[in-house]
Amino acid sequence: MLKIGLTGGIGSGKTTVTQKFSALGVPIIDADEISRELVQPGQPAFVEIVNEFGDKVLKSSGEIDRQYLRDLIFSDAKSRVKLESILHPLIRLKMSQQIELLDNPYCIIAIPLLIETGQADLVDRILVLDVPRELQVRRTMERDNSSAEAIEAVLNSQVDNQTRLSLADDVLNNSGDIEDLLQQVEALNEKYKVLVNPQGESIEADNGISNNKIKNTDVPQQKNSPNLFKAAELFIPPGDEIVYELPLNEKIRTLVRLESLFEEMEHHLKGDTYWDSRSAINTFVALMNIFSRPEIKTDMLKELDRINAIVGKYTLKDMPDDSYIKQVQEEVNVAAKNLRSIDGQLGQGLKQNEFIMSIRQRDSIPGGALEMDVPAYGHWLNKNIESRCQDIRIWLSHYSQPQQALNLILKLMRNSGVVCEASTKAGLYQHSLDTGIANQLVRVIVPKGAFYFPEISGGRQRFTVRFLKPNGFDRPVQIEQDILFKLFCCAL
Ligand code: ADP
């Protein structure tokens, strides 16, 4: 399922466009509508909001007063962060649930604040409505019967059109009449239908990619290969187990590092203090440093091409249910196309950002840049939390396509192994790998609270797992017991 994120400022024409897509038979997921449903009495967000903001958020009818909440978060950044932290995870969850139920090659996900709230990673392509500000104000005034000042205030709280456009994969220009807009939607519908064509001919023609670029088309011959992609997905480590991973090559190691930095970033962005923003900037600089390596984009593209070729072979097999394979193929095609559509280095656009570049340049100072090194940093750190998070989300969107690609590669890698029970001899386990297949990752799972931990070492041919126990702060010692543990050998 190709997910198109539709976004645009107030009065830019999102509703008009979604109505047209819907009339063309395209399923619509509407973040605003979900948000309205979630705050109804009895819904999960209702109780949390009342607990957080008190009875004053309730109308006499017992419903949440959405206008009161809108005014509150507009004037108070802390309330906004709080409300978003209640609503956004629930909206994301609801959207994923709705997507799961769809049975269409593509869908439109309308998210007005897609960029501002950092939800670009949810979608495969970003569709932006471009409209001159004066028209936006005029049309909204007519629609809502509100004042120009009120609309300008909303516009000022949203990201500017230029930023939105810099992240767009597709653009609808709404400076003409409605008929003109609807015709553009029809044309875009045709384009999306071609994009999701399982034959992929149009996608490849579009990019000038030819199949002969794909070199390694061997299907792994590991014993568990018929389970490739699917089996491990069924095994979700429960909360009382810890997963230890060892990437068997440098490319996967880098992707795991990036994945961890993105997770760290999400954690920092939930906080609303000065220190949270400082940590977020440090994490962002670490991301920039890794993404500035020129080989990363090529490596990820090669990896996606290689996976695509392997998946292609699977579709040729007589598989009783190939819907999962088709879904994987589609996801890989979209991720590769999105990554290829980036001109030059990943995050290149950030080089124009004097502010973040001046912080990054001082990254080599032990401890990183401080306000005394970059006074503009001090000024920025004293902006309200809402604008700090919004700035970081916008910078992060420069990496949303690589993030999507790396998440997909790692998901497929991890899903390519089958869990098996393995046992040690006096704390030691050794495993030879079939060198004919692309071994990528070893995962060892042990119970939470175990007195030991695994130390995995090795390469593409063999690996060793040594189970150790802490020895105060001295070197850990190997355990003497024979233990059973769960092992994944991921080869794709
Ligand atoms: P949004 O959902 O982005 O806030 P809408 O789709 O509700 O925007 O559009 C805002 C108003 O402008 C609506 O009343 C809509 O009918 C009108 N509108 C949208 N596009 C055009 C257009 N091209 N010409 C004239 N009016 C338009």
mmCIF file of N, CA and C and ligand atoms in Angstrom, residues 8-19 129 135-136 138-140 142-144 173-181, ligand 1:
data_model
loop_
_atom_site.group_PDB
_atom_site.id
_atom_site.type_symbol
_atom_site.label_atom_id
_atom_site.label_comp_id
_atom_site.label_asym_id
_atom_site.label_seq_id
_atom_site.Cartn_x
_atom_site.Cartn_y
_atom_site.Cartn_z
ATOM 1 N N GLY A 8 -0.887 20.814 3.661
ATOM 2 C CA GLY A 8 -1.003 22.183 3.163
ATOM 3 C C GLY A 8 -1.533 23.025 4.296
ATOM 4 N N GLY A 9 -1.350 24.331 4.204
ATOM 5 C CA GLY A 9 -1.790 25.217 5.274
ATOM 6 C C GLY A 9 -3.304 25.332 5.320
ATOM 7 N N ILE A 10 -3.773 26.143 6.254
ATOM 8 C CA ILE A 10 -5.220 26.348 6.394
ATOM 9 C C ILE A 10 -5.771 26.947 5.087
ATOM 10 N N GLY A 11 -6.916 26.422 4.654
ATOM 11 C CA GLY A 11 -7.582 26.960 3.465
ATOM 12 C C GLY A 11 -6.842 26.733 2.158
ATOM 13 N N SER A 12 -5.902 25.790 2.152
ATOM 14 C CA SER A 12 -5.142 25.584 0.907
ATOM 15 C C SER A 12 -5.895 24.682 -0.066
ATOM 16 N N GLY A 13 -6.939 23.988 0.436
ATOM 17 C CA GLY A 13 -7.749 23.147 -0.456
ATOM 18 C C GLY A 13 -7.678 21.657 -0.153
ATOM 19 N N LYS A 14 -7.220 21.315 1.048
ATOM 20 C CA LYS A 14 -7.059 19.884 1.379
ATOM 21 C C LYS A 14 -8.396 19.142 1.325
ATOM 22 N N THR A 15 -9.432 19.764 1.926
ATOM 23 C CA THR A 15 -10.730 19.089 1.949
ATOM 24 C C THR A 15 -11.254 18.906 0.528
ATOM 25 N N THR A 16 -11.111 19.949 -0.285
ATOM 26 C CA THR A 16 -11.576 19.873 -1.676
ATOM 27 C C THR A 16 -10.869 18.727 -2.392
ATOM 28 N N VAL A 17 -9.567 18.611 -2.154
ATOM 29 C CA VAL A 17 -8.772 17.577 -2.829
ATOM 30 C C VAL A 17 -9.129 16.178 -2.325
ATOM 31 N N THR A 18 -9.289 16.042 -1.006
ATOM 32 C CA THR A 18 -9.602 14.689 -0.495
ATOM 33 C C THR A 18 -10.979 14.250 -0.995
ATOM 34 N N GLN A 19 -11.907 15.213 -1.101
ATOM 35 C CA GLN A 19 -13.244 14.839 -1.607
ATOM 36 C C GLN A 19 -13.138 14.299 -3.029
ATOM 37 N N LEU A 129 -0.138 21.021 -1.122
ATOM 38 C CA LEU A 129 -0.989 21.994 -1.807
ATOM 39 C C LEU A 129 -0.307 23.339 -1.772
ATOM 40 N N LEU A 135 -4.604 34.260 -1.282
ATOM 41 C CA LEU A 135 -5.770 33.443 -1.649
ATOM 42 C C LEU A 135 -6.199 32.557 -0.489
ATOM 43 N N GLN A 136 -5.196 32.029 0.212
ATOM 44 C CA GLN A 136 -5.467 31.174 1.366
ATOM 45 C C GLN A 136 -6.308 31.954 2.385
ATOM 46 N N ARG A 138 -8.080 34.723 1.881
ATOM 47 C CA ARG A 138 -9.399 35.107 1.359
ATOM 48 C C ARG A 138 -10.377 33.915 1.392
ATOM 49 N N ARG A 139 -9.903 32.769 0.909
ATOM 50 C CA ARG A 139 -10.810 31.600 0.855
ATOM 51 C C ARG A 139 -11.219 31.146 2.261
ATOM 52 N N THR A 140 -10.267 31.201 3.200
ATOM 53 C CA THR A 140 -10.618 30.769 4.558
ATOM 54 C C THR A 140 -11.585 31.757 5.197
ATOM 55 N N GLU A 142 -13.821 33.509 3.707
ATOM 56 C CA GLU A 142 -15.160 33.242 3.154
ATOM 57 C C GLU A 142 -15.753 31.965 3.737
ATOM 58 N N ARG A 143 -14.890 30.938 3.880
ATOM 59 C CA ARG A 143 -15.403 29.658 4.377
ATOM 60 C C ARG A 143 -15.816 29.743 5.850
ATOM 61 N N ASP A 144 -14.955 30.351 6.673
ATOM 62 C CA ASP A 144 -15.178 30.299 8.125
ATOM 63 C C ASP A 144 -15.811 31.561 8.688
ATOM 64 N N ASN A 173 -1.076 22.749 -7.535
ATOM 65 C CA ASN A 173 -1.100 24.207 -7.496
ATOM 66 C C ASN A 173 -2.551 24.671 -7.453
ATOM 67 N N ASN A 174 -2.928 25.312 -6.346
ATOM 68 C CA ASN A 174 -4.328 25.712 -6.208
ATOM 69 C C ASN A 174 -4.504 27.218 -6.346
ATOM 70 N N SER A 175 -3.795 27.813 -7.337
ATOM 71 C CA SER A 175 -4.002 29.251 -7.532
ATOM 72 C C SER A 175 -5.051 29.515 -8.605
ATOM 73 N N GLY A 176 -5.495 28.447 -9.281
ATOM 74 C CA GLY A 176 -6.520 28.636 -10.308
ATOM 75 C C GLY A 176 -7.911 28.385 -9.746
ATOM 76 N N ASP A 177 -8.853 28.029 -10.644
ATOM 77 C CA ASP A 177 -10.205 27.771 -10.133
ATOM 78 C C ASP A 177 -10.331 26.301 -9.692
ATOM 79 N N ILE A 178 -11.481 25.983 -9.128
ATOM 80 C CA ILE A 178 -11.658 24.634 -8.568
ATOM 81 C C ILE A 178 -11.522 23.573 -9.659
ATOM 82 N N GLU A 179 -12.073 23.870 -10.825
ATOM 83 C CA GLU A 179 -12.042 22.912 -11.929
ATOM 84 C C GLU A 179 -10.590 22.533 -12.255
ATOM 85 N N ASP A 180 -9.740 23.557 -12.268
ATOM 86 C CA ASP A 180 -8.319 23.340 -12.567
ATOM 87 C C ASP A 180 -7.692 22.407 -11.509
ATOM 88 N N LEU A 181 -8.060 22.648 -10.245
ATOM 89 C CA LEU A 181 -7.520 21.828 -9.148
ATOM 90 C C LEU A 181 -7.976 20.368 -9.305
HETATM 91 P P1 ADP B 1 -8.496 23.202 3.740
HETATM 92 O O1 ADP B 1 -9.221 21.901 3.932
HETATM 93 O O2 ADP B 1 -7.084 23.027 3.281
HETATM 94 O O3 ADP B 1 -8.580 24.115 4.924
HETATM 95 P P2 ADP B 1 -10.610 23.746 1.806
HETATM 96 O O4 ADP B 1 -10.577 22.624 0.837
HETATM 97 O O5 ADP B 1 -11.709 23.737 2.837
HETATM 98 O O6 ADP B 1 -9.191 23.951 2.506
HETATM 99 O O7 ADP B 1 -10.665 25.093 0.969
HETATM 100 C C1 ADP B 1 -10.862 26.350 1.607
HETATM 101 C C2 ADP B 1 -12.029 27.077 0.937
HETATM 102 O O8 ADP B 1 -11.583 27.481 -0.347
HETATM 103 C C3 ADP B 1 -13.251 26.194 0.726
HETATM 104 O O9 ADP B 1 -14.391 26.966 0.926
HETATM 105 C C4 ADP B 1 -13.123 25.747 -0.724
HETATM 106 O O10 ADP B 1 -14.384 25.516 -1.290
HETATM 107 C C5 ADP B 1 -12.448 26.949 -1.353
HETATM 108 N N1 ADP B 1 -11.566 26.613 -2.475
HETATM 109 C C6 ADP B 1 -10.639 25.642 -2.524
HETATM 110 N N2 ADP B 1 -10.004 25.661 -3.709
HETATM 111 C C7 ADP B 1 -10.527 26.686 -4.417
HETATM 112 C C8 ADP B 1 -10.287 27.222 -5.720
HETATM 113 N N3 ADP B 1 -9.363 26.722 -6.527
HETATM 114 N N4 ADP B 1 -11.039 28.280 -6.107
HETATM 115 C C9 ADP B 1 -11.977 28.814 -5.288
HETATM 116 N N5 ADP B 1 -12.247 28.342 -4.055
HETATM 117 C C10 ADP B 1 -11.534 27.299 -3.614
#
